mmCIF file of C-alpha atoms in Angstrom:
data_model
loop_
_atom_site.group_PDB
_atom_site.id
_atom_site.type_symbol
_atom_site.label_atom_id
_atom_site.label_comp_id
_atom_site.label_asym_id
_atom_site.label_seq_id
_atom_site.Cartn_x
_atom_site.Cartn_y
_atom_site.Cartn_z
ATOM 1 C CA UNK A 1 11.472 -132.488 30.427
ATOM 2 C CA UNK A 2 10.156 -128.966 32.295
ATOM 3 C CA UNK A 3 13.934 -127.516 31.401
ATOM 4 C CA UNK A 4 13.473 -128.830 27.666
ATOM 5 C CA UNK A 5 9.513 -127.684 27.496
ATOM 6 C CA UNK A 6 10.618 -123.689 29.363
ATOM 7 C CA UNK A 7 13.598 -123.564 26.671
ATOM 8 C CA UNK A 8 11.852 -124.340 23.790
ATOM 9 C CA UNK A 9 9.482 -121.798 24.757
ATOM 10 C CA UNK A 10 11.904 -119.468 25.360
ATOM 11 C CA UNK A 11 13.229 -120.047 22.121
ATOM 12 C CA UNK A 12 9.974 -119.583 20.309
ATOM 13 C CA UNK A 13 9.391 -116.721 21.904
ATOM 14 C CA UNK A 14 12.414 -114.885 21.152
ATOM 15 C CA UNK A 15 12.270 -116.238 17.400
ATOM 16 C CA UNK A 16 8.905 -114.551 16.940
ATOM 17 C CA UNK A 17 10.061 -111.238 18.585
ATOM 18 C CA UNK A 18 12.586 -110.859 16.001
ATOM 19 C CA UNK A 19 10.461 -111.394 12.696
ATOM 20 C CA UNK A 20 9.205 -107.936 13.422
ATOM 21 C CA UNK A 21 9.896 -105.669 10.548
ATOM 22 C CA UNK A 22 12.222 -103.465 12.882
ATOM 23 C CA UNK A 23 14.672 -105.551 13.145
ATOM 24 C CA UNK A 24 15.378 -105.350 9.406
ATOM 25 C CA UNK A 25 16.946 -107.778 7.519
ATOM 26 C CA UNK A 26 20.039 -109.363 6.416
ATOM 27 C CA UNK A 27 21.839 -109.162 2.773
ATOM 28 C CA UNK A 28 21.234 -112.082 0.600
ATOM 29 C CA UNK A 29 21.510 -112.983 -3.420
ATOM 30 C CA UNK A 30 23.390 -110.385 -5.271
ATOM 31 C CA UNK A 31 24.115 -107.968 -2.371
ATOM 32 C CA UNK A 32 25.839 -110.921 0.048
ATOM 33 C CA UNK A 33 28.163 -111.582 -3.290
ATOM 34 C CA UNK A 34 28.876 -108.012 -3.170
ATOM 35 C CA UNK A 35 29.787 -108.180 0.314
ATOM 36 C CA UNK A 36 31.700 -111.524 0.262
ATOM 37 C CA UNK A 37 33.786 -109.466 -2.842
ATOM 38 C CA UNK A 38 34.850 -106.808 0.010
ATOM 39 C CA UNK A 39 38.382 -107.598 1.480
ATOM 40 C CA UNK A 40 36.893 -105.783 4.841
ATOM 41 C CA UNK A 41 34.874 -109.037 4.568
ATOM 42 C CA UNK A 42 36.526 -112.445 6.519
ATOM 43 C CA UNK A 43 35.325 -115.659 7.931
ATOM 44 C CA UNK A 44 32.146 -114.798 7.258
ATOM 45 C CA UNK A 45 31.631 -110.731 8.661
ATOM 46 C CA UNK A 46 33.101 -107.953 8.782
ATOM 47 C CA UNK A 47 36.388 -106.883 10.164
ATOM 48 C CA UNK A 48 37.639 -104.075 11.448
ATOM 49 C CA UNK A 49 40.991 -103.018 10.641
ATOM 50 C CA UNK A 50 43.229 -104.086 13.790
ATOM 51 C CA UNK A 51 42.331 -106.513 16.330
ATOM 52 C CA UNK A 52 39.345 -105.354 18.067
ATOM 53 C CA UNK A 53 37.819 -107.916 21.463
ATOM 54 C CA UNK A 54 34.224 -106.890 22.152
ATOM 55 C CA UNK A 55 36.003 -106.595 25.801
ATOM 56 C CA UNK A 56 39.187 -105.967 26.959
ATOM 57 C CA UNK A 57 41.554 -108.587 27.983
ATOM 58 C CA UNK A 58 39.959 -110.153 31.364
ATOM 59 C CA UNK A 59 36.887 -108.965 31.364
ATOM 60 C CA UNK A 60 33.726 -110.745 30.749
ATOM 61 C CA UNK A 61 29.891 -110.520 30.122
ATOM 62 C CA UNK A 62 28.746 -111.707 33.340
ATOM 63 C CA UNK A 63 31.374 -108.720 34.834
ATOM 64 C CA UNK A 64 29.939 -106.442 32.665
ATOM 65 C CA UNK A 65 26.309 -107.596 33.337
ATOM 66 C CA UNK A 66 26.988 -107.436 37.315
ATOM 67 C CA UNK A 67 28.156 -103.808 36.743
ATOM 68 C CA UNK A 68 25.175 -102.646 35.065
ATOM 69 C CA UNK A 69 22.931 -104.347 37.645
ATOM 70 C CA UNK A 70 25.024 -102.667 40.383
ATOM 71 C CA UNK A 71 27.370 -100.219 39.538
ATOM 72 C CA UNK A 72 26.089 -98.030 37.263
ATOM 73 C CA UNK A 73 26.273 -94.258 38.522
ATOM 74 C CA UNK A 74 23.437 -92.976 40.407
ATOM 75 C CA UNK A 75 23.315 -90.418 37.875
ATOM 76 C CA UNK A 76 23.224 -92.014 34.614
ATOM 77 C CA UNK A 77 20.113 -90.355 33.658
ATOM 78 C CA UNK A 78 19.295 -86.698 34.521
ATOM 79 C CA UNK A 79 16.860 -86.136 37.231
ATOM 80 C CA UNK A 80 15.544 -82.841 35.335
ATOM 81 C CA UNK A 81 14.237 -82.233 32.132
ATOM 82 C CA UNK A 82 17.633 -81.159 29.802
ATOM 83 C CA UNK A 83 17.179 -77.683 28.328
ATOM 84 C CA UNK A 84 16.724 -77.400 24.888
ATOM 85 C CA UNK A 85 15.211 -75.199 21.752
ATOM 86 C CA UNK A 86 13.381 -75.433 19.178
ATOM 87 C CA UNK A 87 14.827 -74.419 15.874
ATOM 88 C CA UNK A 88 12.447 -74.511 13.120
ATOM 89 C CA UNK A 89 14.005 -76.641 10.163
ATOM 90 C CA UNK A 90 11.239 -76.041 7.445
ATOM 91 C CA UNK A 91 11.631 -71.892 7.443
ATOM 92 C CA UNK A 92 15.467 -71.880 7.921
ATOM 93 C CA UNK A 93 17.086 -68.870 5.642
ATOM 94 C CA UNK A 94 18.599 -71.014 2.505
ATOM 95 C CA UNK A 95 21.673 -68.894 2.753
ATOM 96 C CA UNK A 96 22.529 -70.093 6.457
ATOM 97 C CA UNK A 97 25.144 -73.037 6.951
ATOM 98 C CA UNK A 98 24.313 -74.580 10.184
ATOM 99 C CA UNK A 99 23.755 -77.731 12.606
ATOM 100 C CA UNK A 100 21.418 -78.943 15.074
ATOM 101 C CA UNK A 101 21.551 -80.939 17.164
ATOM 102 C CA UNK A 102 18.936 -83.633 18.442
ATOM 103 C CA UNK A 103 20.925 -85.044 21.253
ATOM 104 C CA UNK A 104 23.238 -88.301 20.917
ATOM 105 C CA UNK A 105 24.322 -89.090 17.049
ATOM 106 C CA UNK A 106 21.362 -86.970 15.591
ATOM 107 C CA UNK A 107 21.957 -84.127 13.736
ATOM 108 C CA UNK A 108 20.381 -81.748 10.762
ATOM 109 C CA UNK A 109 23.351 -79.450 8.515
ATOM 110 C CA UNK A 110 22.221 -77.147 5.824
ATOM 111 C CA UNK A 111 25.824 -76.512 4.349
ATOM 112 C CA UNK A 112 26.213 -74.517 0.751
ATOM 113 C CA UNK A 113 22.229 -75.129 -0.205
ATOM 114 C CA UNK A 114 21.593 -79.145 0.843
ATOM 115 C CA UNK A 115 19.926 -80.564 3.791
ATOM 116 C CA UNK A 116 21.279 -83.446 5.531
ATOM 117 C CA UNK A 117 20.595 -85.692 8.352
ATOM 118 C CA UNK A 118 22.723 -87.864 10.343
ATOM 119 C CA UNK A 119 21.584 -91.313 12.162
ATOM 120 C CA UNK A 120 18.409 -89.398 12.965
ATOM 121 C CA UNK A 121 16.815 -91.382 16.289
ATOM 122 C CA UNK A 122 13.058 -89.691 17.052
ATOM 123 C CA UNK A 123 11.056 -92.741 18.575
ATOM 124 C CA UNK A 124 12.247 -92.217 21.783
ATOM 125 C CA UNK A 125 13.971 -95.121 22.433
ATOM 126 C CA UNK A 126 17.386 -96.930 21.011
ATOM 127 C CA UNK A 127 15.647 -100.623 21.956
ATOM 128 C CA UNK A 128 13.720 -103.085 20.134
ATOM 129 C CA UNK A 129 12.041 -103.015 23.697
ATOM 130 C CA UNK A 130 10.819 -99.625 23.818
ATOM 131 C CA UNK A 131 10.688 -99.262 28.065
ATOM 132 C CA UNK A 132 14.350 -100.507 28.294
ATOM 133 C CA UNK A 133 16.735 -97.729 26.550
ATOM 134 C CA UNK A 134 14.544 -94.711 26.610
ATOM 135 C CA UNK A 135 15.218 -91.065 25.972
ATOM 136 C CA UNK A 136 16.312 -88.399 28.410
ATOM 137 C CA UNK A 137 13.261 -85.516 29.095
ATOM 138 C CA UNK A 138 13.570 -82.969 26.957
ATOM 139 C CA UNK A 139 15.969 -85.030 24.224
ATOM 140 C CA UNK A 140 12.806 -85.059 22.281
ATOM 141 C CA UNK A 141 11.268 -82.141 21.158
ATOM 142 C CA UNK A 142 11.533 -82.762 17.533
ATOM 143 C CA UNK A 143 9.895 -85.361 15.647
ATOM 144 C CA UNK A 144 10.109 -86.433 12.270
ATOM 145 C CA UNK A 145 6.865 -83.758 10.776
ATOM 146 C CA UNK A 146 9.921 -81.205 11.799
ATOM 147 C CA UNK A 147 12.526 -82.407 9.484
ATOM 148 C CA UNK A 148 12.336 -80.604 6.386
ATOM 149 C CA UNK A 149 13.273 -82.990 2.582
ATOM 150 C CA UNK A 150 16.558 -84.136 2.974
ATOM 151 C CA UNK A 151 19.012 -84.152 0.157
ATOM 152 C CA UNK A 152 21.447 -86.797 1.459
ATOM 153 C CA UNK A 153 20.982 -88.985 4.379
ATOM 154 C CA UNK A 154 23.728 -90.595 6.557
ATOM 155 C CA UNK A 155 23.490 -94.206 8.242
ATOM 156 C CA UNK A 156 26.838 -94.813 10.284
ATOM 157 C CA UNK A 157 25.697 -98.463 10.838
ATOM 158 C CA UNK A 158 22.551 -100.715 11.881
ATOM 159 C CA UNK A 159 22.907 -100.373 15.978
ATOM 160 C CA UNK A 160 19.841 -99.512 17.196
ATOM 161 C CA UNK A 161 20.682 -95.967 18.325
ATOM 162 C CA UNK A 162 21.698 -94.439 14.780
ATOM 163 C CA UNK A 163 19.169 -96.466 12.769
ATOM 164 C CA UNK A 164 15.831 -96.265 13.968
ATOM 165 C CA UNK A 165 12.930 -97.842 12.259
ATOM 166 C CA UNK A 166 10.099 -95.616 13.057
ATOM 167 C CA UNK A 167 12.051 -92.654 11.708
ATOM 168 C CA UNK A 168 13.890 -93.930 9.285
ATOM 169 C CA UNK A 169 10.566 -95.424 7.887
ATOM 170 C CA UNK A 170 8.815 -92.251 8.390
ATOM 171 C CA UNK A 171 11.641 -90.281 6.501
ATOM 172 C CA UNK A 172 11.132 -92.201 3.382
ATOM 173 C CA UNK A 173 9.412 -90.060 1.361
ATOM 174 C CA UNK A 174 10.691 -86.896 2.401
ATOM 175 C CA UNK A 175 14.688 -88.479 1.282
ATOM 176 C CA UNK A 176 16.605 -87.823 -1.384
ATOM 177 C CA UNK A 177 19.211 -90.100 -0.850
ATOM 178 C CA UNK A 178 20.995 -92.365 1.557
ATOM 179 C CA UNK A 179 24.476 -92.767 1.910
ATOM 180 C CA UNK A 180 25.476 -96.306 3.685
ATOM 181 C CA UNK A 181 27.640 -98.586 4.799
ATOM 182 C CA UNK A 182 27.455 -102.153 2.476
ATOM 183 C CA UNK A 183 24.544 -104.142 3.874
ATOM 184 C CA UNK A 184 22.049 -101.882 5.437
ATOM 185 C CA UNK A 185 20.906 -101.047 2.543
ATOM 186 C CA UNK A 186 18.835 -104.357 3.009
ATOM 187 C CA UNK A 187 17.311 -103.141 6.152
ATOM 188 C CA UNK A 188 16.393 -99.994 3.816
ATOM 189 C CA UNK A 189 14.743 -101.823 0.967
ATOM 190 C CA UNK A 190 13.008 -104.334 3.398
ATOM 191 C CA UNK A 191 11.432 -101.393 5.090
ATOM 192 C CA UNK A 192 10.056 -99.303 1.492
ATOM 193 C CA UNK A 193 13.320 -97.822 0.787
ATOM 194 C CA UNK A 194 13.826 -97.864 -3.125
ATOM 195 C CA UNK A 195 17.494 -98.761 -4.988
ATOM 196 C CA UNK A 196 17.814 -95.451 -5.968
ATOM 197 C CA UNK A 197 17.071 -93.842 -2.962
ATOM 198 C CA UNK A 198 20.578 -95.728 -1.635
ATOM 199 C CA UNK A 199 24.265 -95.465 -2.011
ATOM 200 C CA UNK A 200 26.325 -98.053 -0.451
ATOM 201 C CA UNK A 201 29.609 -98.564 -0.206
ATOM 202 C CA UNK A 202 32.585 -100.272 1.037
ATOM 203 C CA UNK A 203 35.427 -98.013 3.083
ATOM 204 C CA UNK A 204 37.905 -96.649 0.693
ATOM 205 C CA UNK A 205 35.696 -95.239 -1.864
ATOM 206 C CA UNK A 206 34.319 -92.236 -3.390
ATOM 207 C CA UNK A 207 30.543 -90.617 -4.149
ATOM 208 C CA UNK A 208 29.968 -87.714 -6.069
ATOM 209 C CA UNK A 209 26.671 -86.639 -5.170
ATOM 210 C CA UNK A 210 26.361 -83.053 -7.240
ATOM 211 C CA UNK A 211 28.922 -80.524 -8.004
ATOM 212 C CA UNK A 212 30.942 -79.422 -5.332
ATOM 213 C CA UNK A 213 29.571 -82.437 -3.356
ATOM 214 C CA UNK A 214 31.724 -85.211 -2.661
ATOM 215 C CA UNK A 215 31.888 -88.253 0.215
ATOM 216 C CA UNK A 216 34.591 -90.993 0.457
ATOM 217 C CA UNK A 217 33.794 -93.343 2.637
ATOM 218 C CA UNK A 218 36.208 -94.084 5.644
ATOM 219 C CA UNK A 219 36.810 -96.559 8.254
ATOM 220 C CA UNK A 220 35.821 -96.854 11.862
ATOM 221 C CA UNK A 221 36.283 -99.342 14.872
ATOM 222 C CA UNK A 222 33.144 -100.548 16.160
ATOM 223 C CA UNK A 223 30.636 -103.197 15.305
ATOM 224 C CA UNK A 224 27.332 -104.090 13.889
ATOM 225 C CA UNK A 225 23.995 -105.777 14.309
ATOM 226 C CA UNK A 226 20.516 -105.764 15.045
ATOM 227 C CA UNK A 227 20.047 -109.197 16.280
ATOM 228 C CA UNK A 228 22.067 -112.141 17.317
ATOM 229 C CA UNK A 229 24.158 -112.503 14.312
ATOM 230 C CA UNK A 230 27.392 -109.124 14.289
ATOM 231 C CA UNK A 231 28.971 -107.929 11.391
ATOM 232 C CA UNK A 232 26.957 -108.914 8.363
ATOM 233 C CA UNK A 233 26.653 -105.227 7.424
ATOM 234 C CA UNK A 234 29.593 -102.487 8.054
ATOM 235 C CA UNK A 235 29.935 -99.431 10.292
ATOM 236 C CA UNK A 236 31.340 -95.868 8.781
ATOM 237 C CA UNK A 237 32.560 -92.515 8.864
ATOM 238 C CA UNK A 238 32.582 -90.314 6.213
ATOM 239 C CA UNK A 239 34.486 -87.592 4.720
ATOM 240 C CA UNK A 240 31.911 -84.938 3.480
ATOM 241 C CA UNK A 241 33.243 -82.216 1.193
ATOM 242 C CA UNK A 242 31.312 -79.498 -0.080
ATOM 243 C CA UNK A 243 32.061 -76.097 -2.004
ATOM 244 C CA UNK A 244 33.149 -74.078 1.307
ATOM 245 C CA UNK A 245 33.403 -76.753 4.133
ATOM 246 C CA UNK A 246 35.283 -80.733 4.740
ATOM 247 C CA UNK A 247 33.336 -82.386 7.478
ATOM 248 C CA UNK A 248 34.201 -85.690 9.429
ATOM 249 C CA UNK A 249 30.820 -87.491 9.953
ATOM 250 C CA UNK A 250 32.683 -89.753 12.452
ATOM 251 C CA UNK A 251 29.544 -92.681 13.451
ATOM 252 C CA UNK A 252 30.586 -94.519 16.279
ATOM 253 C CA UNK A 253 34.482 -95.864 16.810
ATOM 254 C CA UNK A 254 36.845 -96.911 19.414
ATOM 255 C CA UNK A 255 40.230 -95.010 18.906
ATOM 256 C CA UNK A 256 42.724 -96.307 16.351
ATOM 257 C CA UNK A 257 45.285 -95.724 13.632
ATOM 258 C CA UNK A 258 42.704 -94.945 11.304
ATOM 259 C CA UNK A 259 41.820 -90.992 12.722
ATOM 260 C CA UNK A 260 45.476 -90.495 11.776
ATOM 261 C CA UNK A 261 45.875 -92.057 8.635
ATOM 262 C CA UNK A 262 42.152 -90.175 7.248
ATOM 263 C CA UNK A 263 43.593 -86.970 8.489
ATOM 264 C CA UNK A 264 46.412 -87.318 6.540
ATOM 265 C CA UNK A 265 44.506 -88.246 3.397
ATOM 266 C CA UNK A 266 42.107 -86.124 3.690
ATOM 267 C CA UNK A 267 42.247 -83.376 6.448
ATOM 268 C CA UNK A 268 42.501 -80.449 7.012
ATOM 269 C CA UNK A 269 38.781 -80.444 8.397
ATOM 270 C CA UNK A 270 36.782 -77.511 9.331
ATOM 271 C CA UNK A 271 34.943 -79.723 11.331
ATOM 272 C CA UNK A 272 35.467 -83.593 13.318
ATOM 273 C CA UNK A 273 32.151 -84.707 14.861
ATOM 274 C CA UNK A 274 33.063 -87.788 17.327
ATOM 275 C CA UNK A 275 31.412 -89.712 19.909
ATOM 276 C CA UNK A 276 32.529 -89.095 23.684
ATOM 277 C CA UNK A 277 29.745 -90.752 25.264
ATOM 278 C CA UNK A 278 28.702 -94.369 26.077
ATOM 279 C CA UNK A 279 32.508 -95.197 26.738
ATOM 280 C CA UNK A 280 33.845 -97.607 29.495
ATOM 281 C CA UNK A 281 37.242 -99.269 30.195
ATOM 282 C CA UNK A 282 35.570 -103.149 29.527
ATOM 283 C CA UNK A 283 35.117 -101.998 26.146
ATOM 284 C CA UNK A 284 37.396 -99.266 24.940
ATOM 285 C CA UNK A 285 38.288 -100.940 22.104
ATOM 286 C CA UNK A 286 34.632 -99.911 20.179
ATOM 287 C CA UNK A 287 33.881 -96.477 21.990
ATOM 288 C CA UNK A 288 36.660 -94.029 22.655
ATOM 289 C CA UNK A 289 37.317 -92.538 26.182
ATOM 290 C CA UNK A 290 36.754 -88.820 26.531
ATOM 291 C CA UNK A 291 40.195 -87.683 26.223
ATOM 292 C CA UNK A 292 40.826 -90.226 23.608
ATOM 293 C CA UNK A 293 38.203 -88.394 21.202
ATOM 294 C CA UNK A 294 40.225 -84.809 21.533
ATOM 295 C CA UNK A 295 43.515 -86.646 20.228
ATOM 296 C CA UNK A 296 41.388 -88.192 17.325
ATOM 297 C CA UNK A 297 40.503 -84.843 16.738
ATOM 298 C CA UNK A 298 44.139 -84.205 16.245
ATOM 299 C CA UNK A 299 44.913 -86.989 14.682
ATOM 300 C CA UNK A 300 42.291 -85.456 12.376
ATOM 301 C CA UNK A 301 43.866 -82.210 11.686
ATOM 302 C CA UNK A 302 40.416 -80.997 13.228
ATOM 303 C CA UNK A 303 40.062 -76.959 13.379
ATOM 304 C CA UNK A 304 37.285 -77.806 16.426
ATOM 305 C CA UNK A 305 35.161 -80.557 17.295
ATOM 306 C CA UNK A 306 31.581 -81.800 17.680
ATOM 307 C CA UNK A 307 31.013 -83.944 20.596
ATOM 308 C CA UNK A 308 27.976 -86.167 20.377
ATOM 309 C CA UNK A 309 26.976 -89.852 21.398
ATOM 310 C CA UNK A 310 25.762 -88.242 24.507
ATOM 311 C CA UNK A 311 23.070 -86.515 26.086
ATOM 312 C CA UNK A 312 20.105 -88.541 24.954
ATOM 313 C CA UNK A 313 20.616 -92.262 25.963
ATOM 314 C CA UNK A 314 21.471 -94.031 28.885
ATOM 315 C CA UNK A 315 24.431 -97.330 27.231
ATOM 316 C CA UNK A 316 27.015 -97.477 30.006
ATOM 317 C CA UNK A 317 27.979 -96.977 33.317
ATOM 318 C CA UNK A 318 29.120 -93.129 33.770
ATOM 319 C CA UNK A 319 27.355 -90.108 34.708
ATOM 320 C CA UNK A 320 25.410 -88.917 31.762
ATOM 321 C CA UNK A 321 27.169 -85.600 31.744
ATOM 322 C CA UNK A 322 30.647 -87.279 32.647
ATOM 323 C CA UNK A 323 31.254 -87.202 29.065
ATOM 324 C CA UNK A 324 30.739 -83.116 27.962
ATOM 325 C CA UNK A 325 32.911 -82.437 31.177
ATOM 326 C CA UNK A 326 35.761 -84.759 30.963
ATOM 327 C CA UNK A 327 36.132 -83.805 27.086
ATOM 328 C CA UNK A 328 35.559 -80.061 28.028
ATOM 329 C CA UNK A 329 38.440 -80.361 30.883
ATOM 330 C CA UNK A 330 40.887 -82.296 28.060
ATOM 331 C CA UNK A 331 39.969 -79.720 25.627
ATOM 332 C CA UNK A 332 40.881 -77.074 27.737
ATOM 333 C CA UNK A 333 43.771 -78.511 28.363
ATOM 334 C CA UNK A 334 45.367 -79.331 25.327
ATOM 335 C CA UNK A 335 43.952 -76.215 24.109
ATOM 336 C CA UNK A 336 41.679 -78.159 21.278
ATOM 337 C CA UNK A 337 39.002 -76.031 19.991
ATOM 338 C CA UNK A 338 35.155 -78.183 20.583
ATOM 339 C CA UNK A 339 31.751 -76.865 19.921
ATOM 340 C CA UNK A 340 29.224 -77.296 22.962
ATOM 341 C CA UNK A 341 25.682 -76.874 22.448
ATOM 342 C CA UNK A 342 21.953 -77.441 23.738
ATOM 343 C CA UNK A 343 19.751 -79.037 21.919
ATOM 344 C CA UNK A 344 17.769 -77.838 19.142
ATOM 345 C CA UNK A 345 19.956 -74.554 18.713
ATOM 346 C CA UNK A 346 21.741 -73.241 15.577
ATOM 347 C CA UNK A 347 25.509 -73.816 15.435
ATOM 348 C CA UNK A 348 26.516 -71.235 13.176
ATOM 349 C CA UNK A 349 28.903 -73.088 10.521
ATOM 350 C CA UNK A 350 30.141 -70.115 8.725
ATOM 351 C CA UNK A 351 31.928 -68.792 11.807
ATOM 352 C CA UNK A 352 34.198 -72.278 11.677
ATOM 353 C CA UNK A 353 35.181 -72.583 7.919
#
């Protein structure tokens, strides 16, 4: 009866915890029947295009779990405060094209006169609990009273460390619009977003967004969630065109056919930003391997890449610089053009286009 009365605690406990707004909510009514329409959509989630295990072949959560509690790198997170600058958004010249970056999957372009913003995460944490995933020193100098209005918003999917509710929420009013995968857009409108504030959108399709402006929507290998139940609502990248520059907006993804087959479609690109961080053998099928990320960049037909996904968080095992140096070492080696970067500072987009 103790074992029955400590569960059901348990259980209440953890049920109450995740009514809080944060944690969003899922699709119902007329958006699930959108959903249900999608043929990304099977058994009742979404699926990713080839067979993807949460783990590899052998491996298992207690495995993983052990590792974490005792063999994650001494040096996962930095033991000095990273170096950084601050760029200020709100005065930048209108004529510039350029990117900053806030560390992991954050990032501000101005590109051909619009301002846009990329799974912006400013709370200082990627964790419903706040003390359990929290930001590097010096990975947060900007907050949101530094972004400027943003024309066009990009959600790669729910996870907690590319949609964040206190900036996200925070952002409302200072968005034009958001572009999305099918689904979040209820975590949106549950948290003040309006319907036409949000474009979402199934893989395979296009947005025109103003003249010269256009996105189609492209696949990825990863997951979703913000709870217990995965897949209700679908992870992205994007294709974003505009009059002088084609960007890959890559979101999170484990490497697959699919870099190939959008570079084929749609590449040449001035510019493939990919995730290099986070990565580990247990679960390469959802986050690609350093080396990995330069061949999606060829798969791409990439003229240099972005690596990002790193440098904020600590979400697996490695060093948290073992990413920038095994992907600078592959670059080098393969002679792949990459962009490296603190912080906060201006990458000059003109001098890649």
């Amino acid at each position: 009866m103790i074992a029955i009365a400590i569960i059901a605690v348990l259980f209440i406990i953890t049920f109450t915890f995740i009514q809080q707004p944060k944690f969003g909510r899922l699709p119902y009514d007329y958006e699930l029947k959108r959903i249900k329409n999608s043929p990304n959509f099977r058994k009742g989630k979404f699926q990713n295009i080839n067979h993807t295990p949460d783990l590899v072949e052998g491996a298992n959560y207690f495995t993983v779990l052990y590792d974490f509690l005792f063999k994650k790198s001494k040096r996962s997170i930095p033991s000095h405060i990273l170096p950084s600058k601050k760029t200020n958004l709100l005065t930048l010249d209108p004529d510039k094209n350029v990117l900053v970056w806030f560390g992991h999957s954050s990032y501000f372009m101005q590109i051909d006169g619009k301002k846009i913003l990329v799974d912006p995460v400013f709370s200082g944490s990627a964790s419903p609990i706040k003390f359990t995933t929290k930001s590097f020193r010096g990975s947060d100098i900007y907050t949101t009273n530094d972004i400027p209005e943003i024309d066009y918003l990009f959600i790669s999917h729910d996870h907690w460390d590319h949609l964040d509710y206190e900036t996200v929420v925070k952002l409302r009013h200072k968005t034009k619009k958001v572009i999305t995968g099918l689904g979040v857009g209820a975590h949106l409108q549950y948290w003040g977003y309006t319907t036409d504030q949000i474009i979402e959108k199934d893989w395979n399709e296009e947005i025109t967004l103003a003249p010269g402006f256009i996105v189609n929507t492209t696949p990825a290998r990863h997951f979703s969630g913000r709870e217990f139940k995965r897949n209700r609502t679908l992870w992205m990248s994007f294709v974003f065109k505009t009059p002088t520059m084609k960007i890959f907006i890559g979101g999170d993804s484990g490497y697959d056919t699919h870099f190939k087959k959008i570079g084929n479609a749609f590449g040449p690109f001035d510019m493939a930003i990919l995730e290099c961080g986070q990565y580990n053998q247990y679960w390469k099928y959802i986050h690609m391997m350093p080396e990995e990320v330069i061949q999606a960049g060829v798969d791409l037909n990439a003229k240099t890449i972005l690596p990002v996904h790193w440098s904020k968080f600590s979400l697996s095992l490695h060093a948290w610089d073992d990413p920038i140096i095994r992907i600078i070492e592959e670059s080098k080696r393969r002679n792949v053009p990459i962009i490296t970067t603190i912080i906060g500072a201006e990458v000059d987009l003109k001098t890649i286009s």
